[in-house]
Every structure is written in C-alpha cells, then in structure tokens.
PDB file of C-alpha atoms in Angstrom:
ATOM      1  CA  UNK V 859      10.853   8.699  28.829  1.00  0.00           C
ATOM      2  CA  UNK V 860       8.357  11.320  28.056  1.00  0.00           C
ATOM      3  CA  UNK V 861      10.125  14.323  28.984  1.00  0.00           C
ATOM      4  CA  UNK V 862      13.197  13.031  26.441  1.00  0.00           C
ATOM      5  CA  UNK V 863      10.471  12.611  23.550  1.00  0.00           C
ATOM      6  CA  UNK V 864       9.057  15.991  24.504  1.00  0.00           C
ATOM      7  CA  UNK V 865      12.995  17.782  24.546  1.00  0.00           C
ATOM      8  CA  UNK V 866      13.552  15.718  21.247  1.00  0.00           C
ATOM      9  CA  UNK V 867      10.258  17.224  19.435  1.00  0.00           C
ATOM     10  CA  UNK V 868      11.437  21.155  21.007  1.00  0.00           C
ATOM     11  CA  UNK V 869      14.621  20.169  19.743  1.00  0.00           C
ATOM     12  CA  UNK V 870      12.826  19.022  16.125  1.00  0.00           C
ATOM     13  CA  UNK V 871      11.170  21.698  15.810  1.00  0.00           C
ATOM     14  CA  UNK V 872      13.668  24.032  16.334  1.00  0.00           C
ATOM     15  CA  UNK V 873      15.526  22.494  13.402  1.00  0.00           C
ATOM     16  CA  UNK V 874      12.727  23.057  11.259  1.00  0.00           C
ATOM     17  CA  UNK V 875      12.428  26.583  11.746  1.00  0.00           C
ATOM     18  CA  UNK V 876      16.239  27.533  11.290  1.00  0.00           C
ATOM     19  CA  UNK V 877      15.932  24.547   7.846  1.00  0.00           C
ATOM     20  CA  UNK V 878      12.780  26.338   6.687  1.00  0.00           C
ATOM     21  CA  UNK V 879      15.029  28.878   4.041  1.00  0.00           C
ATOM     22  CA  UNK V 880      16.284  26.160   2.796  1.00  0.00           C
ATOM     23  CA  UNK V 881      13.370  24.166   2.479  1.00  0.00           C
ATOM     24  CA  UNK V 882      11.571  26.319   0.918  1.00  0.00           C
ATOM     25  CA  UNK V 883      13.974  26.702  -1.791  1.00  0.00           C
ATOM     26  CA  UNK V 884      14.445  23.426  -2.355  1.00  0.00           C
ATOM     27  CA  UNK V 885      10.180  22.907  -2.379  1.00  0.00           C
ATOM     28  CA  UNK V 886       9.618  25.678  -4.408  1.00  0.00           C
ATOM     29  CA  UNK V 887       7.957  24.292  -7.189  1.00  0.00           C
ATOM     30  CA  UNK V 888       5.876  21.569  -4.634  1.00  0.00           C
ATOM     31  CA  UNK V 889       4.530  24.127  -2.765  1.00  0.00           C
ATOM     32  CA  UNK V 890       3.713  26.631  -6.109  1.00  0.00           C
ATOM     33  CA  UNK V 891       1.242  23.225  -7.114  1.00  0.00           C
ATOM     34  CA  UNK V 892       0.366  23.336  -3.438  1.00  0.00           C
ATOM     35  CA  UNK V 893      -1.147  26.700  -3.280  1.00  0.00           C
ATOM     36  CA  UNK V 894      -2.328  26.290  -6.825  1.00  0.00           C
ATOM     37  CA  UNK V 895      -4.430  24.031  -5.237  1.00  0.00           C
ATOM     38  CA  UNK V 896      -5.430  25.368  -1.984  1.00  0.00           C
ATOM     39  CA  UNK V 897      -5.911  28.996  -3.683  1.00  0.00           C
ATOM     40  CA  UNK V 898      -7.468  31.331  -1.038  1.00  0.00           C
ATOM     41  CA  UNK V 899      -9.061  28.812   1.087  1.00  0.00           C
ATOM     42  CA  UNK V 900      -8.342  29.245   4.461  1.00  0.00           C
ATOM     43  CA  UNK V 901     -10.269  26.001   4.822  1.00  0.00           C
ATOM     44  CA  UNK V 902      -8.933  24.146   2.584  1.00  0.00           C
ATOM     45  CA  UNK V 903      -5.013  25.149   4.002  1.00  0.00           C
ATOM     46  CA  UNK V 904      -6.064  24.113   7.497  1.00  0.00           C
ATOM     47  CA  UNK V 905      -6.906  21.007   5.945  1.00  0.00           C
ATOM     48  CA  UNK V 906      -3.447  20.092   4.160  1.00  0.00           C
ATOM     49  CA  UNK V 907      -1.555  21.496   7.361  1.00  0.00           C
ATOM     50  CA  UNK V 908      -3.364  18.359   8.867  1.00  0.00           C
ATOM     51  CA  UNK V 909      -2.362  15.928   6.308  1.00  0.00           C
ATOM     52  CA  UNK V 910       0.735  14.280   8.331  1.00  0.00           C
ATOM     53  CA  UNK V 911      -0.819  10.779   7.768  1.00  0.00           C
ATOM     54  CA  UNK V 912      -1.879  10.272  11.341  1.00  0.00           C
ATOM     55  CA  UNK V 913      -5.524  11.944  10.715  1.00  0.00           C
ATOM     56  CA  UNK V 914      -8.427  10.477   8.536  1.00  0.00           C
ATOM     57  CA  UNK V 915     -10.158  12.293   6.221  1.00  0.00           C
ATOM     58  CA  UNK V 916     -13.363  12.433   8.407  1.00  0.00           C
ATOM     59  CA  UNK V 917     -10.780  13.947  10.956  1.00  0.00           C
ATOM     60  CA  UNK V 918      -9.286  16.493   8.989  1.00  0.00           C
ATOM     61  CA  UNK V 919     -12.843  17.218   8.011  1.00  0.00           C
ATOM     62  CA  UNK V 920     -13.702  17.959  12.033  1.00  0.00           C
ATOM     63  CA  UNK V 921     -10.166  19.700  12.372  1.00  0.00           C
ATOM     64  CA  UNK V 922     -10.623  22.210   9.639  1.00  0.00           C
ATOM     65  CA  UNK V 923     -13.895  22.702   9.118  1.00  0.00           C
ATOM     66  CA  UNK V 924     -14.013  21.827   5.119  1.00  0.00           C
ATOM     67  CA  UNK V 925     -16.365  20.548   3.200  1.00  0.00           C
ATOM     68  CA  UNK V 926     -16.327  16.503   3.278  1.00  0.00           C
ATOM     69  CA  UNK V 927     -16.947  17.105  -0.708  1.00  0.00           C
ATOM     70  CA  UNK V 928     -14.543  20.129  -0.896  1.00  0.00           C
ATOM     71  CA  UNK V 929     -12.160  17.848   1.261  1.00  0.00           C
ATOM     72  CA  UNK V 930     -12.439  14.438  -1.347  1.00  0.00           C
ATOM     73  CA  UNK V 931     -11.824  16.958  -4.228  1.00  0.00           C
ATOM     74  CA  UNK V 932      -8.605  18.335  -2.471  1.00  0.00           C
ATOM     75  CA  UNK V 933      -7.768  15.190  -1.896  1.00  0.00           C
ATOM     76  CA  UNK V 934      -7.852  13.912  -5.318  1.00  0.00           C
ATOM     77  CA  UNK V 935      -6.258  17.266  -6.930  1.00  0.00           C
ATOM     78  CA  UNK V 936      -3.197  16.788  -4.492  1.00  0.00           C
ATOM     79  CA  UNK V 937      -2.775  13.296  -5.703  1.00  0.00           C
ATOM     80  CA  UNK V 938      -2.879  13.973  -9.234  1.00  0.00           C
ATOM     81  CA  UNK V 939      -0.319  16.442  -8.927  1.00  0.00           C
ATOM     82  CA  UNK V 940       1.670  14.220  -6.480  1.00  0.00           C
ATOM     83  CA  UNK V 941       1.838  16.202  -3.410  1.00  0.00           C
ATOM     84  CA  UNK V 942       0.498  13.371  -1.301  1.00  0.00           C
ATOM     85  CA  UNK V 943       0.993   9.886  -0.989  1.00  0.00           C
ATOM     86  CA  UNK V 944      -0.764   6.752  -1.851  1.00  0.00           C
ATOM     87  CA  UNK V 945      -3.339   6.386   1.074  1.00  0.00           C
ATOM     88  CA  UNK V 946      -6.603   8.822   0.588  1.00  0.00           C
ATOM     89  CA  UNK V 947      -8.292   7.576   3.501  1.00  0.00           C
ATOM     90  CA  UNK V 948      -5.218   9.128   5.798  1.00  0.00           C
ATOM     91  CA  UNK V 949      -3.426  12.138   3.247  1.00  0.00           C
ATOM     92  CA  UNK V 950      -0.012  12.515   3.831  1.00  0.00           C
ATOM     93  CA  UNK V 951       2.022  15.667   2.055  1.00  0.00           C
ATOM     94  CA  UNK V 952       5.001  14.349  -0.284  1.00  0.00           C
ATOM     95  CA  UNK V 953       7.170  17.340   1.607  1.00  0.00           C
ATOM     96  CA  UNK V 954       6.898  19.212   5.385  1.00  0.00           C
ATOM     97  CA  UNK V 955       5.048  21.952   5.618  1.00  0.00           C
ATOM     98  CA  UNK V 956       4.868  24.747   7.883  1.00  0.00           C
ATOM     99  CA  UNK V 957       1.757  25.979  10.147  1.00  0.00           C
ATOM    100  CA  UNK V 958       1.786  29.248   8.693  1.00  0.00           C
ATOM    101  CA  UNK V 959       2.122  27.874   5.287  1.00  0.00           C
ATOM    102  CA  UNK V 960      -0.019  30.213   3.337  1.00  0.00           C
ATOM    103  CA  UNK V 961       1.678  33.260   5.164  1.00  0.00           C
ATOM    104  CA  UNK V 962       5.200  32.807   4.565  1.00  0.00           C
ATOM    105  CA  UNK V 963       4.381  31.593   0.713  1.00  0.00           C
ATOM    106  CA  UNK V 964       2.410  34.735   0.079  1.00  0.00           C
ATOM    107  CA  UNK V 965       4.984  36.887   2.074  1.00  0.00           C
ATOM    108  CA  UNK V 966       7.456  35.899  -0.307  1.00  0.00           C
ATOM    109  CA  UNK V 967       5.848  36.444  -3.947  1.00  0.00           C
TER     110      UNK V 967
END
C-alpha cells in the first residue's frame, strides 16, 4: 500500500508543477496579499510554506525558525486578509503554494 501512496504523491506532484502557470494566474491577486505580507522575510516565507494545516504553530515556529511573536502576527495578518483558514492554532493557506514561492513570484515581477 505504501509504495501506491508514494507513486500517487510523485504522480501529485508532478501535476502541480506542469498546473503551476496556471495557478499562478489564477492566484495572482492571493499571492500579491501573500507577499505583501511575508515582504523580504525569508523567515517568515519558510513559515507560510509550512502552513498545510498538519503543523502547529509551535511547529512551524521549530520548522522555520521565526519568531513565536513574529509568527502570531503573521498569523493574524494572513487571516485578516483571508489567506488562511479558520484554525490559528494549525494555519492552513486558502490556495497551494509552491516551495520556492518567493522565487518564482519575484522572478516574475
């Protein structure tokens, strides 16, 4: 059973890189409010690539290496702009985003 999960996540993630165009497009204005928020932090991006619901805050906050403060802020700024759901004490993004994130936004101003 395992090595069918692990073919189905290859096979996942494949489809997210060849989707990611279109994605992005279609996110455009989520992910300008996203890196509104983030700005320059490395820290702080580390920290949202994390939010996939299955961490804790006090995880993300081992993970990334933020600020617990710095991390409760982010928190609350993504929620007031809706780019997470309802639960705070494990963030989840409204939208997929990709591990190089910050990268392929910049690239692309």
């Amino acid at each position: 059973m395992s090595e069918d999960t692990e073919i189905l996540k290859e096979i996942r993630d494949l489809l997210r890189l060849m989707a990611e165009p279109a994605l992005a497009v279609r996110d455009q204005k989520l992910r300008t409010l996203l890196l509104e928020a983030v700005g320059k932090s490395k820290r702080k991006a580390d920290a949202v690539i994390l939010m996939d619901g299955s961490r804790s805050q006090a995880a993300i906050n081992r993970e990334s290496g933020i600020d617990m403060g710095d991390l409760s802020r982010l928190v609350k700024a993504l929620r007031e702009a809706s780019l997470i759901g309802v639960d705070d004490k494990h963030p989840k993004t409204v939208f997929p985003i990709p591990a190089n994130f910050l990268e392929a936004f910049k690239a692309s101003e």
